[in-house]
Coordinates of C-alpha atoms and ligand atoms in Angstrom, one line a residue:
M8 CA 1.0 -20.1 -30.6
P9 CA 0.7 -18.2 -27.4
R10 CA -2.6 -16.5 -26.6
I11 CA -2.9 -12.8 -26.7
L12 CA -1.7 -11.6 -23.3
P13 CA -3.1 -8.3 -22.1
F14 CA -0.2 -7.4 -19.9
A15 CA 2.1 -7.7 -22.9
L16 CA 1.0 -4.1 -23.6
V17 CA 2.6 -2.8 -20.5
V18 CA 5.7 -4.9 -20.4
L19 CA 8.7 -3.1 -21.7
L20 CA 9.7 -4.8 -24.9
I21 CA 13.2 -4.4 -26.0
S22 CA 13.2 -7.2 -28.5
S23 CA 13.2 -4.9 -31.4
V24 CA 16.9 -4.4 -31.1
V25 CA 17.5 -8.1 -31.7
S26 CA 17.3 -9.0 -35.4
R27 CA 14.9 -11.9 -35.6
G28 CA 16.7 -13.0 -38.8
A29 CA 20.0 -13.5 -36.9
E30 CA 18.4 -15.8 -34.3
E31 CA 16.0 -18.7 -34.7
D32 CA 13.1 -19.7 -32.6
I33 CA 14.1 -22.2 -29.9
L34 CA 12.7 -25.7 -30.1
L35 CA 12.4 -26.4 -26.3
T36 CA 10.7 -29.7 -26.6
K37 CA 9.6 -31.9 -29.5
D38 CA 6.9 -34.5 -29.2
G39 CA 7.5 -34.7 -25.4
H40 CA 11.2 -35.0 -25.6
S41 CA 13.9 -32.4 -24.8
T42 CA 17.7 -32.1 -24.5
C43 CA 17.3 -28.9 -22.5
V44 CA 18.3 -28.7 -18.9
I45 CA 17.3 -26.3 -16.1
Y46 CA 20.5 -24.7 -14.7
D47 CA 20.9 -22.9 -11.5
D48 CA 23.8 -22.3 -9.1
A49 CA 24.1 -25.0 -6.4
H50 CA 24.1 -22.2 -3.8
A51 CA 21.3 -20.2 -5.3
P52 CA 18.8 -18.6 -2.9
A53 CA 15.9 -20.9 -1.9
S54 CA 13.5 -18.7 -4.0
V55 CA 15.5 -19.6 -7.1
Q56 CA 15.6 -23.3 -6.3
E57 CA 11.8 -23.1 -5.7
A58 CA 11.4 -21.5 -9.1
A59 CA 13.5 -24.2 -10.7
K60 CA 11.3 -26.9 -9.3
E61 CA 8.1 -25.1 -10.3
L62 CA 9.5 -24.6 -13.8
Q63 CA 10.3 -28.3 -14.0
R64 CA 6.9 -29.3 -12.7
V65 CA 4.9 -27.2 -15.0
L66 CA 7.0 -27.9 -18.1
K67 CA 6.5 -31.6 -17.4
I68 CA 2.7 -31.1 -17.4
A69 CA 2.7 -29.0 -20.5
T70 CA 5.2 -30.9 -22.7
G71 CA 5.6 -34.3 -21.0
A72 CA 9.4 -33.8 -21.0
P73 CA 11.2 -34.1 -17.6
L74 CA 13.8 -31.4 -17.8
P75 CA 16.6 -32.2 -15.3
I76 CA 17.7 -29.5 -12.8
V77 CA 21.5 -29.3 -13.0
H78 CA 24.2 -27.1 -11.4
A79 CA 26.4 -26.8 -14.5
P80 CA 25.6 -25.0 -17.7
G81 CA 24.4 -27.0 -20.7
E82 CA 24.4 -26.5 -24.4
A83 CA 20.6 -26.2 -24.4
M84 CA 19.4 -24.7 -21.1
I85 CA 17.1 -22.5 -19.2
A86 CA 19.5 -20.7 -16.8
L87 CA 18.0 -19.2 -13.7
G88 CA 19.2 -16.5 -11.4
D89 CA 22.6 -14.8 -11.2
T90 CA 25.4 -17.0 -12.8
P91 CA 28.5 -16.2 -14.7
E92 CA 26.8 -17.3 -17.9
T93 CA 23.8 -15.0 -17.2
R94 CA 26.1 -12.1 -16.7
Q95 CA 28.0 -13.0 -19.9
A96 CA 24.6 -12.9 -21.7
G97 CA 24.3 -9.3 -20.5
I98 CA 21.9 -9.7 -17.6
E99 CA 23.1 -7.7 -14.6
S100 CA 20.5 -8.7 -12.0
A101 CA 22.4 -6.9 -9.2
R102 CA 21.6 -3.6 -11.0
M103 CA 17.9 -4.2 -11.3
A104 CA 15.2 -2.7 -9.2
D105 CA 13.8 -4.9 -6.4
E106 CA 11.5 -7.7 -7.8
H107 CA 12.4 -6.9 -11.4
F108 CA 13.7 -9.5 -13.8
E109 CA 14.8 -10.1 -17.3
I110 CA 14.1 -12.9 -19.7
K111 CA 16.4 -13.3 -22.7
T112 CA 17.1 -15.9 -25.3
Q113 CA 20.5 -16.5 -26.9
G114 CA 21.1 -19.4 -29.3
K115 CA 19.6 -22.5 -27.7
Q116 CA 19.7 -20.8 -24.3
V117 CA 17.1 -19.0 -22.2
F118 CA 18.2 -16.8 -19.3
I119 CA 15.7 -15.8 -16.6
A120 CA 17.3 -13.7 -13.8
G121 CA 16.1 -11.0 -11.5
R122 CA 17.0 -9.1 -8.3
D123 CA 17.1 -11.7 -5.6
T124 CA 17.9 -11.4 -1.9
K125 CA 20.1 -14.1 -0.6
D126 CA 18.7 -16.4 2.1
G127 CA 18.5 -14.5 5.3
E128 CA 19.2 -11.1 3.6
V129 CA 16.7 -8.3 3.5
T130 CA 16.3 -5.3 1.3
Q131 CA 16.8 -1.7 2.6
E132 CA 13.1 -1.6 3.5
G133 CA 13.3 -4.8 5.4
G134 CA 11.6 -7.1 2.8
V135 CA 12.8 -9.7 0.3
T136 CA 13.0 -9.6 -3.5
D137 CA 12.4 -12.7 -5.6
G138 CA 13.0 -11.3 -9.1
T139 CA 14.1 -14.6 -10.6
Y140 CA 11.0 -16.4 -9.2
N141 CA 8.8 -13.6 -10.7
G142 CA 10.5 -14.0 -14.0
V143 CA 9.9 -17.8 -14.0
M144 CA 6.2 -17.2 -13.3
E145 CA 6.0 -14.7 -16.2
F146 CA 7.8 -17.2 -18.5
L147 CA 5.3 -20.0 -17.5
E148 CA 2.3 -17.7 -18.1
R149 CA 3.4 -16.0 -21.2
Y150 CA 5.4 -18.7 -23.2
V151 CA 4.1 -22.0 -21.7
G152 CA 0.4 -20.7 -21.3
A153 CA 0.0 -21.7 -17.7
R154 CA -2.7 -20.0 -15.6
W155 CA -3.6 -20.2 -11.9
L156 CA -7.2 -19.3 -12.2
M157 CA -8.2 -20.0 -8.6
P158 CA -6.6 -21.6 -5.5
G159 CA -6.5 -25.4 -5.3
G160 CA -5.8 -28.2 -7.8
W161 CA -8.8 -27.2 -10.0
G162 CA -7.3 -23.7 -10.4
E163 CA -4.3 -24.7 -12.4
D164 CA -4.7 -24.7 -16.2
V165 CA -1.7 -25.8 -18.2
P166 CA -2.4 -26.5 -21.9
A167 CA -0.7 -29.6 -23.4
R168 CA 2.2 -28.7 -25.8
P169 CA 4.3 -31.7 -26.5
T170 CA 6.2 -29.5 -29.0
L171 CA 7.1 -26.1 -27.4
T172 CA 8.8 -23.5 -29.5
L173 CA 10.0 -20.2 -28.0
P174 CA 10.4 -17.0 -30.0
V175 CA 13.4 -14.7 -29.6
I176 CA 12.7 -13.1 -26.2
A177 CA 14.1 -10.0 -24.6
I178 CA 11.9 -8.6 -21.9
Q179 CA 12.3 -6.8 -18.6
D180 CA 9.5 -6.4 -16.1
G181 CA 8.6 -5.6 -12.5
P182 CA 5.6 -4.8 -10.4
D183 CA 3.8 -1.5 -10.3
F184 CA 3.3 -1.8 -6.5
A185 CA 6.1 -2.8 -4.2
S186 CA 3.8 -4.1 -1.5
R187 CA 1.0 -6.3 -2.7
S188 CA -1.1 -7.9 0.0
M189 CA -4.2 -9.9 -0.5
T190 CA -6.1 -11.4 2.3
I191 CA -7.3 -14.8 1.5
S192 CA -6.9 -18.1 3.1
F193 CA -8.8 -21.3 3.0
G194 CA -7.2 -24.3 4.5
G195 CA -3.8 -23.4 3.0
V196 CA -5.0 -23.7 -0.6
S197 CA -4.6 -20.0 -1.3
G198 CA -0.9 -19.9 -0.3
P199 CA 0.5 -21.5 -3.5
W200 CA -2.0 -19.5 -5.6
R201 CA -0.8 -16.2 -4.1
R202 CA 2.8 -17.3 -4.7
H203 CA 2.0 -18.0 -8.4
L204 CA 0.3 -14.7 -8.8
R205 CA 3.2 -12.9 -7.0
V206 CA 1.2 -11.4 -4.2
A207 CA 2.0 -11.4 -0.4
P208 CA 2.0 -12.5 2.3
N209 CA 3.7 -15.7 1.3
R210 CA 6.9 -13.7 1.2
Q211 CA 7.4 -10.3 2.9
P212 CA 6.8 -7.5 0.4
I213 CA 9.6 -5.0 -0.3
I214 CA 7.9 -2.4 1.8
R215 CA 6.8 -3.9 5.0
T216 CA 3.8 -2.0 6.3
E217 CA 2.4 -2.2 9.8
F218 CA -1.1 -0.9 10.2
N219 CA -3.8 -2.2 12.4
H220 CA -6.0 -0.9 15.2
A221 CA -3.4 -0.5 17.8
W222 CA -4.8 1.5 20.8
D223 CA -5.2 -1.7 22.8
K224 CA -1.7 -2.9 22.0
Y225 CA 1.6 -2.3 23.8
D226 CA 0.1 -3.4 27.1
M227 CA -2.2 -0.4 27.2
P228 CA -5.1 -1.9 29.0
A229 CA -2.9 -2.6 32.0
R230 CA -1.1 0.7 31.8
L231 CA -4.4 2.6 31.7
K232 CA -5.5 1.3 35.1
G233 CA -5.5 4.1 37.6
H234 CA -5.9 6.8 34.9
P235 CA -9.6 7.1 34.3
E236 CA -9.1 10.6 32.9
Y237 CA -7.1 9.1 29.9
M238 CA -10.2 7.3 28.6
A239 CA -12.8 8.8 26.3
L240 CA -15.7 10.8 27.8
V241 CA -18.9 9.3 26.4
H242 CA -22.4 10.6 27.5
G243 CA -20.8 12.5 30.4
E244 CA -18.8 9.6 31.8
R245 CA -15.3 8.3 31.2
T246 CA -15.4 4.8 29.7
K247 CA -13.9 2.3 32.1
I248 CA -10.8 0.3 31.1
E249 CA -12.1 -2.4 33.5
D250 CA -15.2 -2.8 31.2
W251 CA -13.1 -3.2 28.1
H252 CA -12.3 -6.7 26.7
P253 CA -10.3 -7.7 23.6
E254 CA -13.3 -8.8 21.5
M255 CA -14.9 -5.4 21.9
Q256 CA -14.2 -2.7 19.5
G257 CA -13.9 1.0 20.3
M258 CA -11.6 1.4 23.2
K259 CA -11.0 5.1 22.7
F260 CA -8.7 7.6 24.5
C261 CA -9.0 11.2 25.4
T262 CA -6.3 12.1 22.9
T263 CA -5.9 15.7 24.0
N264 CA -4.7 14.6 27.4
E265 CA -0.9 15.1 27.4
G266 CA -0.4 12.4 30.0
L267 CA -2.2 9.9 27.8
I268 CA 0.0 10.8 24.8
E269 CA 3.1 10.4 27.0
L270 CA 1.9 7.1 28.3
Y271 CA 1.1 5.7 24.8
A272 CA 4.3 6.9 23.3
N273 CA 6.4 5.4 26.1
A274 CA 4.5 2.1 25.9
L275 CA 5.2 2.0 22.2
M276 CA 8.9 2.8 22.7
E277 CA 9.3 0.1 25.3
E278 CA 8.0 -2.4 22.7
M279 CA 10.4 -0.9 20.1
A280 CA 13.3 -1.5 22.5
K281 CA 12.3 -5.2 22.7
K282 CA 12.1 -5.7 18.9
P283 CA 14.9 -3.6 17.4
A284 CA 14.5 -5.2 13.9
Q285 CA 10.9 -4.0 13.5
Q286 CA 10.9 -0.9 11.3
M287 CA 7.3 0.1 11.3
W288 CA 4.8 0.3 14.2
S289 CA 1.1 1.0 14.2
I290 CA -0.6 3.7 16.3
A291 CA -4.0 3.7 14.6
P292 CA -7.2 4.1 16.8
S293 CA -9.4 1.2 17.7
D294 CA -12.2 0.3 15.3
G295 CA -15.8 1.5 15.9
G296 CA -17.1 4.5 17.7
G297 CA -16.9 5.7 21.2
W298 CA -14.9 8.9 20.5
C299 CA -14.1 11.2 23.4
E300 CA -16.7 13.9 23.8
C301 CA -14.7 16.2 26.1
E302 CA -14.5 19.9 25.2
K303 CA -10.8 19.8 24.1
C304 CA -11.2 16.7 21.9
T305 CA -14.5 17.9 20.2
A306 CA -12.9 21.3 19.6
L307 CA -10.7 19.6 17.1
D308 CA -13.6 18.2 15.0
E309 CA -14.2 20.0 11.8
P310 CA -17.1 20.4 9.4
C311 CA -16.6 18.1 6.3
D312 CA -18.7 18.3 3.2
W313 CA -17.0 15.6 1.1
P314 CA -19.9 13.6 -0.3
G315 CA -18.6 10.3 1.2
N316 CA -18.5 11.8 4.7
R317 CA -22.3 11.9 4.9
M318 CA -21.9 8.5 6.6
Y319 CA -20.4 10.5 9.5
G320 CA -22.8 13.3 9.7
K321 CA -20.8 16.0 7.9
T322 CA -18.2 16.1 10.8
S323 CA -14.7 14.9 10.5
K324 CA -12.5 13.5 13.2
T325 CA -9.4 13.7 11.1
R326 CA -7.8 16.6 12.9
R327 CA -8.0 15.0 16.3
V328 CA -6.6 11.7 15.0
V329 CA -3.7 13.4 13.1
T330 CA -3.0 15.7 16.0
F331 CA -2.6 12.5 18.1
Y332 CA -0.5 10.8 15.4
N333 CA 1.8 13.9 15.2
A334 CA 2.2 14.1 19.0
V335 CA 3.3 10.5 19.3
A336 CA 5.4 10.7 16.2
R337 CA 7.4 13.7 17.5
R338 CA 8.1 11.8 20.8
V339 CA 9.2 8.6 18.9
K340 CA 11.3 10.6 16.4
A341 CA 13.4 12.1 19.2
R342 CA 14.5 8.7 20.5
Y343 CA 14.1 6.4 17.4
P344 CA 14.6 8.7 14.3
D345 CA 14.6 5.7 11.9
K346 CA 11.4 4.1 13.0
V347 CA 8.2 4.6 10.9
L348 CA 4.8 4.9 12.5
G349 CA 1.8 3.5 10.7
G350 CA -1.7 4.8 11.0
Y351 CA -5.1 4.6 9.3
L352 CA -7.1 7.3 7.6
Y353 CA -10.4 5.6 8.0
A354 CA -14.1 5.9 8.9
A355 CA -14.8 9.4 10.4
Y356 CA -11.2 10.3 9.8
T357 CA -11.0 9.5 6.1
Y358 CA -11.1 13.0 4.7
P359 CA -8.3 15.5 5.0
S360 CA -8.4 18.3 7.5
V361 CA -8.5 21.8 6.3
D362 CA -5.8 22.5 9.0
A363 CA -2.5 23.0 7.2
T364 CA -0.3 21.7 10.1
P365 CA 2.3 19.4 8.5
I366 CA 2.1 15.7 9.2
E367 CA 5.3 14.4 10.8
S368 CA 7.8 12.8 8.3
N369 CA 8.0 9.5 10.3
L370 CA 4.3 8.8 9.7
F371 CA 3.2 6.4 6.9
L372 CA -0.6 6.5 6.5
M373 CA -2.9 3.9 5.0
L374 CA -6.1 5.3 3.5
A375 CA -8.9 2.9 4.2
S376 CA -11.9 4.8 2.8
R377 CA -14.8 3.2 4.6
P378 CA -17.4 5.2 2.5
Y379 CA -16.2 3.2 -0.5
Y380 CA -16.6 -0.2 1.0
G381 CA -18.9 -2.7 -0.7
F382 CA -19.3 -1.3 -4.2
T383 CA -20.5 2.2 -3.3
L384 CA -18.1 3.5 -6.0
Y385 CA -20.8 2.5 -8.4
Q386 CA -22.3 5.9 -7.4
D387 CA -21.1 8.6 -9.8
E388 CA -20.7 11.1 -7.0
L389 CA -18.3 8.9 -5.1
A390 CA -16.5 7.7 -8.2
K391 CA -15.8 11.3 -9.0
E392 CA -14.7 12.0 -5.4
A393 CA -12.2 9.1 -5.1
P394 CA -9.4 10.4 -7.3
R395 CA -9.8 13.8 -5.5
L396 CA -9.5 12.2 -2.2
I397 CA -6.4 10.3 -3.2
D398 CA -4.9 13.5 -4.6
A399 CA -5.7 15.5 -1.5
W400 CA -3.9 13.1 0.8
D401 CA -1.1 12.6 -1.7
G402 CA -0.5 16.4 -1.6
K403 CA -0.2 16.3 2.2
M404 CA 1.8 13.1 2.6
K405 CA 4.0 13.3 -0.5
G406 CA 4.0 9.6 -1.2
R407 CA 4.1 8.2 2.3
M408 CA 0.7 6.6 1.7
G409 CA -0.8 3.2 1.1
W410 CA -4.3 2.0 0.3
V411 CA -6.5 -0.5 2.1
D412 CA -9.4 -1.6 0.0
Y413 CA -12.8 -3.1 0.6
S414 CA -14.4 -1.4 -2.3
T415 CA -15.2 -4.7 -4.1
Y416 CA -15.6 -6.8 -1.0
V417 CA -18.5 -8.8 0.2
G418 CA -18.3 -10.1 3.8
L419 CA -19.5 -13.7 4.0
K420 CA -20.3 -14.0 7.6
T421 CA -23.8 -14.7 6.4
P422 CA -23.5 -17.5 3.9
V423 CA -26.4 -16.7 1.7
G424 CA -24.9 -18.1 -1.5
A425 CA -25.5 -14.9 -3.5
P426 CA -22.8 -14.4 -6.1
Y427 CA -21.3 -11.0 -6.5
P428 CA -19.5 -9.6 -9.6
P429 CA -15.8 -8.5 -9.6
G430 CA -16.7 -4.8 -9.7
K431 CA -14.7 -4.2 -12.9
A432 CA -15.6 -0.5 -13.2
I433 CA -14.3 0.1 -9.7
L434 CA -11.1 -1.8 -10.3
K435 CA -10.6 0.2 -13.5
L436 CA -11.1 3.4 -11.5
L437 CA -8.9 2.7 -8.5
F438 CA -5.8 0.8 -9.7
P439 CA -4.6 3.3 -12.3
A440 CA -5.4 6.3 -10.0
L441 CA -3.3 4.8 -7.2
H442 CA -0.5 3.8 -9.6
Q443 CA -0.4 7.2 -11.2
R444 CA 0.3 8.8 -7.8
G445 CA 3.1 6.3 -7.2
W446 CA 1.6 4.8 -4.0
Q447 CA 3.5 1.6 -3.3
A448 CA 1.7 -0.2 -0.4
M449 CA -1.5 -1.9 -1.5
Y450 CA -3.7 -4.1 0.7
W451 CA -6.6 -5.5 -1.2
S452 CA -9.2 -7.6 0.5
S453 CA -10.2 -10.5 -1.6
S454 CA -13.3 -12.7 -1.8
F455 CA -13.4 -15.6 0.6
N456 CA -15.4 -17.4 -2.1
V457 CA -12.1 -18.6 -3.5
Q458 CA -13.3 -21.3 -5.9
G459 CA -16.8 -20.0 -6.7
W460 CA -17.9 -16.6 -7.9
G461 CA -15.1 -14.9 -6.0
S462 CA -12.3 -16.4 -8.0
L463 CA -12.6 -14.1 -10.9
H464 CA -12.5 -11.0 -8.6
N465 CA -9.4 -12.4 -6.9
Y466 CA -7.6 -13.2 -10.1
L467 CA -8.3 -9.7 -11.6
T468 CA -7.1 -8.0 -8.4
A469 CA -3.9 -10.0 -8.2
K470 CA -3.1 -9.2 -11.9
L471 CA -3.8 -5.5 -11.3
L472 CA -1.5 -5.5 -8.3
W473 CA 1.2 -6.4 -10.7
H474 CA 0.3 -4.1 -13.5
A475 CA -2.3 -1.5 -12.6
D476 CA -3.1 -0.5 -16.2
A477 CA -3.7 -4.1 -17.4
D478 CA -6.8 -4.5 -19.6
V479 CA -9.5 -5.6 -17.1
D480 CA -12.0 -6.7 -19.8
A481 CA -9.4 -8.7 -21.7
L482 CA -8.2 -10.4 -18.5
A483 CA -11.8 -11.2 -17.5
A484 CA -12.6 -12.6 -20.9
E485 CA -9.5 -14.8 -20.9
W486 CA -10.2 -16.0 -17.4
L487 CA -13.8 -16.9 -18.3
E488 CA -12.7 -18.9 -21.3
R489 CA -9.8 -20.6 -19.5
A490 CA -11.9 -21.4 -16.4
Y491 CA -15.2 -22.4 -17.9
G492 CA -14.4 -23.2 -21.6
P493 CA -17.1 -22.4 -24.2
G494 CA -19.6 -21.7 -21.5
G495 CA -17.4 -18.8 -20.4
V496 CA -19.5 -16.7 -22.7
Q497 CA -22.7 -17.4 -20.7
M498 CA -20.9 -17.0 -17.4
G499 CA -19.6 -13.6 -18.6
Q500 CA -23.2 -12.7 -19.1
V501 CA -24.1 -13.8 -15.6
Y502 CA -21.3 -11.6 -14.2
D503 CA -22.4 -8.7 -16.4
L504 CA -26.0 -9.0 -15.2
L505 CA -24.8 -9.0 -11.6
E506 CA -22.6 -5.9 -12.3
Q507 CA -25.5 -4.0 -13.8
K508 CA -28.0 -4.9 -11.1
L509 CA -25.6 -4.2 -8.3
A510 CA -24.6 -0.8 -9.8
A511 CA -28.3 0.2 -10.2
Y512 CA -29.0 -0.9 -6.6
K513 CA -26.0 1.1 -5.2
Q514 CA -27.0 4.2 -7.2
A515 CA -30.6 3.9 -5.9
N516 CA -29.6 3.4 -2.3
P517 CA -26.8 5.9 -1.5
K518 CA -27.3 5.6 2.2
E519 CA -26.9 1.9 2.4
Y520 CA -23.3 1.2 3.4
Q521 CA -23.4 -2.6 4.0
Y522 CA -20.7 -4.7 2.5
R523 CA -22.3 -8.1 3.0
A524 CA -25.2 -9.9 1.3
I525 CA -28.0 -8.4 3.4
P526 CA -31.6 -9.4 2.6
E527 CA -32.4 -6.0 1.0
Q528 CA -29.6 -6.4 -1.5
V529 CA -30.3 -10.0 -2.3
K530 CA -34.0 -9.2 -2.8
A531 CA -33.2 -6.4 -5.2
I532 CA -30.4 -8.0 -7.1
H533 CA -30.4 -11.8 -7.0
L534 CA -34.1 -12.6 -6.6
P535 CA -35.1 -11.0 -10.0
L536 CA -32.0 -12.3 -11.7
F537 CA -32.2 -15.8 -10.5
P538 CA -34.2 -17.4 -13.4
Q539 CA -31.9 -15.8 -15.9
M540 CA -28.8 -16.8 -14.1
E541 CA -30.1 -20.3 -13.9
V542 CA -30.7 -20.5 -17.7
L543 CA -27.3 -19.1 -18.5
Y544 CA -25.5 -21.3 -16.0
R545 CA -27.2 -24.4 -17.3
E546 CA -26.2 -23.5 -20.9
A547 CA -22.7 -23.0 -19.8
L548 CA -22.6 -26.3 -17.9
A549 CA -23.9 -28.2 -21.0
K550 CA -21.0 -26.8 -23.0
A551 CA -18.2 -27.9 -20.6
Q552 CA -15.6 -29.9 -22.5
T553 CA -13.3 -31.0 -19.7
D554 CA -13.7 -32.3 -16.1
A555 CA -12.0 -29.2 -14.9
Q556 CA -14.3 -26.8 -16.7
R557 CA -17.3 -28.7 -15.4
R558 CA -16.0 -28.8 -11.8
R559 CA -15.3 -25.1 -11.8
L560 CA -18.8 -24.4 -13.0
E561 CA -20.3 -26.6 -10.4
M562 CA -18.4 -24.7 -7.7
F563 CA -20.2 -21.6 -8.9
G564 CA -23.5 -23.5 -9.1
D565 CA -23.1 -24.8 -5.5
N566 CA -23.7 -21.2 -4.4
L567 CA -27.0 -21.1 -6.3
V568 CA -28.1 -24.2 -4.5
L569 CA -27.4 -22.4 -1.2
L570 CA -29.1 -19.2 -2.5
N571 CA -32.2 -21.1 -3.7
W572 CA -32.6 -22.7 -0.3
N573 CA -32.2 -19.4 1.5
M574 CA -34.7 -17.6 -0.7
R575 CA -37.1 -20.4 -0.2
Q576 CA -36.7 -20.2 3.5
A577 CA -37.3 -16.5 3.3
G578 CA -40.6 -17.2 1.5
W579 CA -39.6 -15.3 -1.6
L580 CA -40.1 -18.1 -4.2
E581 CA -43.5 -19.1 -5.5
K582 CA -42.4 -22.4 -7.0
P583 CA -38.9 -23.1 -5.6
E584 CA -39.0 -26.7 -6.7
T585 CA -39.1 -25.8 -10.4
S586 CA -35.4 -24.7 -10.1
A587 CA -32.6 -27.1 -10.9
F588 CA -31.0 -25.7 -7.8
Y589 CA -33.9 -26.7 -5.6
R590 CA -33.0 -29.3 -2.8
S591 CA -35.5 -30.6 -0.4
D592 CA -34.5 -29.9 3.2
A593 CA -33.2 -33.4 3.6
D594 CA -31.2 -33.2 0.4
F595 CA -30.0 -29.7 1.3
K596 CA -28.7 -31.0 4.7
T597 CA -26.7 -33.7 2.8
F598 CA -25.5 -31.1 0.3
V599 CA -24.2 -28.9 3.1
E600 CA -22.5 -31.7 4.9
Q601 CA -20.8 -32.7 1.7
H602 CA -19.6 -29.1 1.0
S603 CA -18.8 -27.9 4.5
A604 CA -15.1 -28.0 3.8
S605 CA -15.4 -26.7 0.3
P606 CA -13.9 -23.3 -0.6
S607 CA -16.6 -23.0 -3.3
I608 CA -19.3 -21.9 -0.9
S609 CA -17.8 -21.3 2.6
T610 CA -15.9 -18.6 4.3
T611 CA -13.5 -20.7 6.3
N612 CA -14.0 -24.2 7.5
A613 CA -17.5 -23.3 8.5
K614 CA -19.6 -25.9 10.3
P615 CA -22.6 -27.3 8.4
E616 CA -25.0 -25.8 11.0
I617 CA -24.2 -22.3 9.9
Y618 CA -25.5 -23.1 6.4
L619 CA -28.6 -24.9 7.7
K620 CA -29.9 -21.7 9.3
P621 CA -31.8 -19.5 7.0
Q622 CA -29.8 -16.4 6.3
L623 CA -32.4 -14.2 4.7
G624 CA -35.0 -14.3 7.4
T625 CA -38.0 -16.5 7.5
G626 CA -41.2 -15.9 5.6
P627 CA -44.7 -17.2 5.3
S628 CA -44.2 -19.9 2.7
A629 CA -43.7 -23.2 4.6
P630 CA -41.0 -25.2 2.9
A631 CA -42.4 -28.4 4.4
A632 CA -45.3 -28.2 1.9
V633 CA -43.0 -28.7 -1.0
D634 CA -40.6 -31.1 0.6
K635 CA -40.8 -34.7 -0.1
Ligands
ZN14 ZN1 -11.1 14.1 25.3

């Protein structure tokens, strides 16, 4: 029977009102045969038709039975979306909240229906809702046992069940966050994965947020010419717009200059006039430093003793940024009262100002707390601070807030091969805290290592975006077992060792803010753990029972080949050739060429040369001596 599903705890169960004695379990398929059909309306929205095809495909894999998709009700059927029969069964999808759904059995019939936007229609917030599709994914996970563990073909895990019996079902469910974005992409393989896990941006989320560094947008570089006084004063000189180019960060304004505010607001409103359908527009500062040092601008800076702000020298730039946001927002509100302006609270403007000036009601701010990037929340001081920070902004913004997260992120611009853990303690801290305050817009950065060590992190994050209070440990344990088979136990130990070592490193190095595998981190975390990781990994691999389990493990192991080579190049290994992950330089070159298009080790379609450069620096031990 179905495995124990952690999210069952948080799903509203109303089945108790149905007498189990009165209704029998439904025999959906027997020995690979079925009389059941999949029924949807011939004019159902594309998302419902997509759900019908996916239901058919996965049921065929699980049971062997090809259930036909029909547009007329059958005696035994799985009915999808809003139909007269569904309404007769008591499911009123039109009354449901966006993205919500209901699954219900009645006699030999299963009804799965949710709130769906018709093709071309949008919700009040300008997004789309695919409730029925969500319901079908829930059905496949919960009652058929399907899992999408990682992107790509190896990620799908559908257990064989030639005879599939369904219990009496009556559930309603929907997401905890209306806007669930995850940034991953690798040659398109992540698109279907995100769709299965019900995260954007395959489809527009209900709340469409627009937030990005936007000071160089709206044709500003051209408009600023002839106004040197509008640019930031740095080291006594105005930065020159002529020197600025798109790849460069940090084009900053003198935001206390009224003319600049007027120019920026007008530039923005000209764009708004050109795109009347766009609801939200970003006005967030450029990334990086280069803030204006003029007297009026610096007068707005405030002392800030929040622990995390030590990154920025105990001074906060929040008041100057929010003052600018407010000034632009007032101008826009006068002409476009329905438009929403998006902004960041980030870097030196992460922490709230002590100034009690209200923040304009047409602003929606995304908190991207840079001090928490890259696992720093393993530090007790910051872990205690985070809920206070969320509360402080929530009090000022009254719900008009979203979260941008890099707290469990490792940038992979330097492909070292060092595996990182999912950061379970951090996920457990942040998701419930954000959900409790009712924040709806979530943007979670995911690991680019989509089929190697990063896939567990991505899976947990996607699940938590749906239900913030889901049991992280139970989800992780299930994922390890489903992905790696019996060796999931050993791999769980590998991840736990990495969590412990990384946590200890972050606690011991509170002023190290890097969120990529820098040599100092790898030397402190991965170098001492490598022999133990190797033993556990090889034990796990020896226990693999299926090709899929073996392949998924190897995609983790590919990283250790890369890491062994890099540590050898850095001169950190006394006897590198004793490791099973050792490759001679010639073999390593072949390995890299074979894996250059693999999501198991790379960032995006990286060229082999990137991997063939040592990423941890060079050291005294000459690799040639051990090469054959
Ligand atoms: Zn200034």
